Coordinates of C-alpha atoms in Angstrom, one line a residue:
M93 CA -14.3 11.7 62.1
R94 CA -12.0 14.5 62.9
T95 CA -9.6 13.6 65.5
G96 CA -6.1 15.3 66.5
W97 CA -3.3 15.8 68.6
A98 CA -3.8 18.2 71.4
G99 CA -7.1 17.6 73.6
C100 CA -6.8 15.3 70.8
R101 CA -8.6 16.7 67.9
W102 CA -7.8 17.7 64.3
P103 CA -6.4 20.1 63.1
R104 CA -5.0 20.7 66.5
A105 CA -2.5 18.2 67.7
S106 CA -3.1 15.5 70.3
W107 CA -0.6 13.3 71.7
C108 CA -1.4 11.0 74.8
T109 CA 1.0 9.2 76.9
T110 CA 2.0 8.9 80.7
P111 CA 4.8 8.3 83.1
P112 CA 5.9 6.4 86.2
A113 CA 4.2 4.4 88.9
S114 CA 5.3 2.6 91.8
S115 CA 2.5 0.2 91.1
N116 CA 0.2 -0.6 88.3
R117 CA -2.9 -0.8 90.5
P118 CA -5.5 1.8 90.8
G119 CA -5.4 3.2 94.1
S120 CA -1.8 2.1 95.0
G121 CA -0.9 5.4 96.1
G122 CA 2.0 5.7 93.4
L123 CA 2.1 6.5 89.9
A124 CA -0.2 4.1 88.7
C125 CA -0.1 4.6 86.3
P126 CA -19.6 6.5 70.3
T127 CA -19.4 9.1 67.6
S128 CA -21.7 8.8 70.6
P129 CA -20.5 8.2 74.0
P130 CA -20.4 4.8 75.4
R131 CA -23.9 3.5 74.9
P132 CA -26.5 5.0 77.4
G133 CA -28.2 2.2 79.4
R134 CA -24.9 0.3 79.4
A135 CA -23.1 2.9 81.6
H136 CA -20.1 1.5 83.2
R137 CA -21.4 2.7 86.7
Q138 CA -20.2 1.5 90.0
K139 CA -23.0 1.0 92.7
G140 CA -23.1 4.3 94.8
H141 CA -24.7 7.5 95.3
T142 CA -25.7 9.7 92.5
M143 CA -23.3 12.5 92.1
R144 CA -24.0 16.2 91.3
I145 CA -21.5 17.1 88.5
G146 CA -21.0 20.4 86.8
I147 CA -19.0 20.7 83.6
L148 CA -17.5 23.9 82.5
G149 CA -17.0 23.6 78.7
S150 CA -19.2 22.0 76.1
G151 CA -16.4 20.8 73.6
A152 CA -15.5 17.5 72.7
I153 CA -14.5 16.3 76.0
G154 CA -17.0 18.1 78.2
A155 CA -19.8 17.3 75.9
T156 CA -19.0 13.6 75.9
L157 CA -18.6 13.4 79.6
A158 CA -22.0 15.2 80.1
R159 CA -23.6 12.6 78.0
V160 CA -21.9 9.7 79.7
F161 CA -22.5 10.8 83.3
S162 CA -26.2 11.9 82.5
A163 CA -26.8 8.6 81.0
G164 CA -25.4 6.8 84.0
G165 CA -27.8 8.6 86.2
H166 CA -25.9 11.4 87.7
E167 CA -27.2 15.0 87.9
V168 CA -25.2 16.9 85.4
A169 CA -25.1 20.6 84.6
V170 CA -23.1 21.9 81.8
A171 CA -22.1 25.5 80.7
N172 CA -20.0 27.2 78.0
S173 CA -18.8 30.7 77.5
R174 CA -21.6 31.5 74.9
G175 CA -24.6 30.8 76.8
P176 CA -26.9 27.8 77.6
E177 CA -29.0 28.3 74.5
T178 CA -25.8 27.3 72.4
I179 CA -25.3 24.1 73.8
D180 CA -25.9 21.1 71.5
P181 CA -29.0 19.5 72.2
A182 CA -27.3 16.1 71.8
V183 CA -25.3 16.9 75.1
L184 CA -28.5 17.3 77.0
E185 CA -30.1 14.1 75.4
F186 CA -29.9 11.9 78.7
G187 CA -31.0 14.7 81.1
A188 CA -28.0 17.0 81.5
R189 CA -29.1 20.6 82.1
A190 CA -27.6 23.6 80.3
G191 CA -26.9 26.7 82.4
S192 CA -24.7 29.5 83.4
A193 CA -21.2 28.9 84.7
A194 CA -22.5 29.8 88.1
D195 CA -25.1 27.1 87.8
A196 CA -22.6 24.5 86.7
V197 CA -20.6 25.0 89.9
R198 CA -23.3 25.6 92.4
D199 CA -24.0 22.7 95.0
K200 CA -22.0 20.3 93.0
D201 CA -20.0 17.2 94.5
V202 CA -17.6 17.4 91.3
V203 CA -16.8 20.2 88.9
I204 CA -15.0 19.2 85.7
L205 CA -13.0 22.0 83.9
S206 CA -12.9 21.4 80.3
V207 CA -12.2 24.7 78.7
P208 CA -9.3 25.8 76.3
F209 CA -6.2 26.0 78.7
F210 CA -5.7 29.9 78.1
K211 CA -9.2 30.4 79.2
V212 CA -8.8 29.0 82.6
P213 CA -8.2 32.6 84.1
D214 CA -11.7 33.7 82.6
V215 CA -13.6 31.1 84.8
A216 CA -11.5 31.3 87.8
G217 CA -14.1 33.8 89.6
V218 CA -16.8 31.2 89.6
F219 CA -14.8 28.9 91.9
A220 CA -14.6 31.7 94.7
S221 CA -17.9 30.4 96.2
V222 CA -17.4 26.8 95.4
P223 CA -16.9 24.8 98.8
E224 CA -13.4 23.3 99.8
E225 CA -14.8 19.6 99.6
T226 CA -16.1 19.9 95.9
V227 CA -13.8 18.1 93.7
V228 CA -12.5 19.9 90.7
I229 CA -11.1 17.8 87.8
D230 CA -8.8 19.6 85.2
T231 CA -8.9 18.1 81.7
T232 CA -6.9 20.9 80.0
N233 CA -3.8 20.7 78.1
Y234 CA -1.3 23.5 76.9
V235 CA -0.8 23.3 73.3
P236 CA 0.1 26.8 72.2
F237 CA 0.3 26.0 68.4
Q238 CA -3.6 25.4 68.6
D239 CA -5.7 28.1 66.7
W240 CA -7.3 28.8 70.1
D241 CA -4.4 28.7 72.4
V242 CA -1.8 31.6 73.2
P243 CA 1.6 31.3 75.0
V244 CA 1.2 31.3 78.7
E245 CA 4.2 32.5 80.8
G246 CA 5.6 30.0 83.1
V247 CA 3.9 27.1 81.6
G248 CA 6.1 27.6 78.2
Q249 CA 8.9 27.5 80.4
G250 CA 8.1 24.1 82.0
Q251 CA 5.8 24.8 84.9
V252 CA 3.4 21.7 85.4
E253 CA 0.2 22.7 83.7
S254 CA -2.3 21.5 86.4
L255 CA -0.2 23.2 89.1
W256 CA -0.6 26.5 86.9
V257 CA -4.3 25.9 86.7
A258 CA -4.6 25.1 90.4
G259 CA -2.9 28.5 91.0
R260 CA -5.3 30.4 88.8
L261 CA -8.2 28.8 90.5
G262 CA -6.8 29.3 94.0
R263 CA -7.7 25.6 94.9
P264 CA -6.4 22.1 94.3
V265 CA -7.3 20.2 91.2
V266 CA -7.3 16.6 89.9
K267 CA -5.7 15.8 86.5
A268 CA -7.9 13.4 84.5
W269 CA -9.1 12.8 80.9
N270 CA -6.4 15.0 79.5
A271 CA -4.6 12.0 78.0
V272 CA -7.3 10.6 75.9
L273 CA -8.4 11.4 72.3
E274 CA -11.8 12.7 71.7
E275 CA -12.7 9.8 69.6
T276 CA -11.3 7.2 72.1
L277 CA -13.4 8.8 74.6
K278 CA -16.4 8.6 72.5
T279 CA -16.1 5.1 71.1
R280 CA -13.5 3.1 73.2
G281 CA -15.1 3.0 76.6
A282 CA -15.8 -0.6 78.0
P283 CA -17.1 -2.2 81.2
A284 CA -14.5 -2.9 84.1
G285 CA -12.9 -6.3 83.4
T286 CA -13.0 -6.1 79.6
P287 CA -9.7 -7.6 78.3
G288 CA -7.6 -4.8 76.7
R289 CA -9.5 -2.0 78.4
I290 CA -7.8 1.4 78.0
A291 CA -6.4 2.8 81.2
L292 CA -6.2 6.6 81.9
P293 CA -3.9 8.4 84.5
V294 CA -5.2 10.3 87.5
A295 CA -3.1 12.7 89.5
A296 CA -3.9 14.5 92.6
D297 CA -2.6 15.7 96.0
S298 CA -5.6 14.6 97.8
D299 CA -6.3 10.9 98.2
Q300 CA -10.1 11.5 98.6
A301 CA -10.2 13.6 95.6
R302 CA -8.2 11.2 93.6
R303 CA -10.6 8.3 94.6
V304 CA -13.6 10.3 93.4
A305 CA -11.9 11.0 90.0
M306 CA -10.9 7.5 89.5
R307 CA -14.4 6.2 90.2
L308 CA -15.7 8.6 87.5
V309 CA -12.8 7.5 85.0
D310 CA -13.9 3.9 85.6
E311 CA -17.6 4.8 85.0
S312 CA -16.6 6.6 81.7
G313 CA -15.4 3.3 80.4
F314 CA -11.6 3.4 81.2
D315 CA -9.3 1.8 83.8
P316 CA -8.2 4.5 86.3
F317 CA -4.5 4.5 87.1
D318 CA -3.3 6.2 90.2
A319 CA -0.7 8.8 88.9
G320 CA 0.4 10.0 92.1
G321 CA 0.7 13.7 93.0
L322 CA -0.2 16.7 90.9
A323 CA 3.5 17.7 90.6
D324 CA 4.1 14.7 88.7
S325 CA 1.2 15.2 86.3
W326 CA 3.8 16.5 83.7
R327 CA 4.1 12.8 82.9
Q328 CA 0.7 12.7 81.4
Q329 CA 1.0 15.9 79.4
P330 CA 1.2 16.1 75.7
A331 CA 4.0 14.1 74.1
T332 CA 4.7 11.9 76.9
P333 CA 4.4 8.2 76.5
A334 CA 1.1 8.1 78.3
Y335 CA -0.6 10.7 76.2
C336 CA -3.1 9.5 74.0
T337 CA -1.4 6.2 73.3
E338 CA -4.3 3.9 74.3
L339 CA -2.4 1.7 76.8
T340 CA -3.9 -0.9 79.2
L341 CA -3.3 -0.7 83.0
D342 CA -0.4 -2.9 82.8
E343 CA 1.3 -0.8 80.2
L344 CA 0.5 2.6 81.7
G345 CA 2.9 2.4 84.6
P346 CA 5.8 1.8 82.6
A347 CA 4.9 4.6 80.0
L348 CA 4.6 7.3 82.9
R349 CA 7.9 6.1 84.3
A350 CA 9.5 6.5 80.9
A351 CA 8.5 10.1 80.5
D352 CA 11.6 12.6 80.0
R353 CA 10.9 15.9 80.8
E354 CA 13.8 17.4 79.1
K355 CA 13.0 15.7 75.9
T356 CA 9.5 16.4 75.9
P357 CA 9.6 19.8 74.1
A358 CA 11.4 18.3 71.1
L359 CA 9.1 15.6 71.0
R360 CA 6.0 18.1 71.0
A361 CA 7.7 19.8 67.9
R362 CA 8.3 16.4 66.2
A363 CA 4.8 15.6 66.7
L364 CA 3.6 18.8 65.3
E365 CA 5.6 18.3 62.2
R366 CA 4.1 14.9 61.6
V367 CA 0.6 16.3 62.1
A368 CA 1.1 19.0 59.7
A369 CA 2.3 16.3 57.0
F370 CA -1.1 14.8 56.9
T371 CA -3.0 15.9 53.8
S372 CA -6.4 14.9 55.3
P373 CA -7.8 14.7 58.7
P374 CA -6.1 11.6 60.4
T375 CA -8.0 8.8 61.9
R376 CA -7.9 7.9 65.5
E377 CA -5.8 4.8 64.7
E378 CA -3.1 7.2 62.8
I379 CA -3.0 9.5 65.7
V380 CA -2.4 6.9 68.1
E381 CA 0.3 5.4 66.1
L382 CA 1.9 8.8 65.7
N383 CA 1.8 9.2 69.4
R384 CA 3.4 5.9 70.1
S385 CA 6.0 6.4 67.3
L386 CA 7.5 9.3 69.2
H387 CA 8.8 7.0 71.9
R388 CA 10.4 4.3 69.9

């Protein structure tokens, strides 16, 4: 199984670690920090109303989330840049519908943005008609050495990635599912209360939007960690201690606090060197260990 470093796929790079929290508990208000998806029929779904969820992007993360949430009973629409006929039937196996980008954002409670980072401006136009109350969740990572990514002015000089995304979309976003490996998302989800359950950071400026995203992270099989406001979401970007390191809820807060903004560029470079040294596609375990070793 290919897995990697950015967005957490091979041969691209994917590190996953996160920063500080005033509390480790979800909803604390501070930085709290299967080759198929979690088995359908055993969805980690909370009691509550069915959501209408649109997903822009049918790559590794978007496709997995489409399967998980449709298997859990939500109404899911998914779109990509190549057209609905190109979406893998496996993505639609549990009731998700393929459509255009306009279809994916129309009349939705939640829209999940899961496209390559530099493609964000290409989809910004479809958000013009999306109501303010719709929660938009950004899963992207800026990793310019990937074969699909290109240098982005501002972000390359240290601008917080999700603030850049919010600026291009012209609306607030939530940052979630960016700090998890593709294979981890597919195979390591577990019901709430499972010992050792992996936690994922969720950052947003809106408490209500953060609550919605945290509920969905929980349903996807992971403990949601309140990582505070969007300006602090750099702490869950690539090469930080919380990025793709498979930490528990108790471990994630200290990892977020340990993030060092000045050191992160050098850590990214070091991680890239180590990824390049692999002579075959690394396993999930190897990538997680690589990510953790950056911070020892």
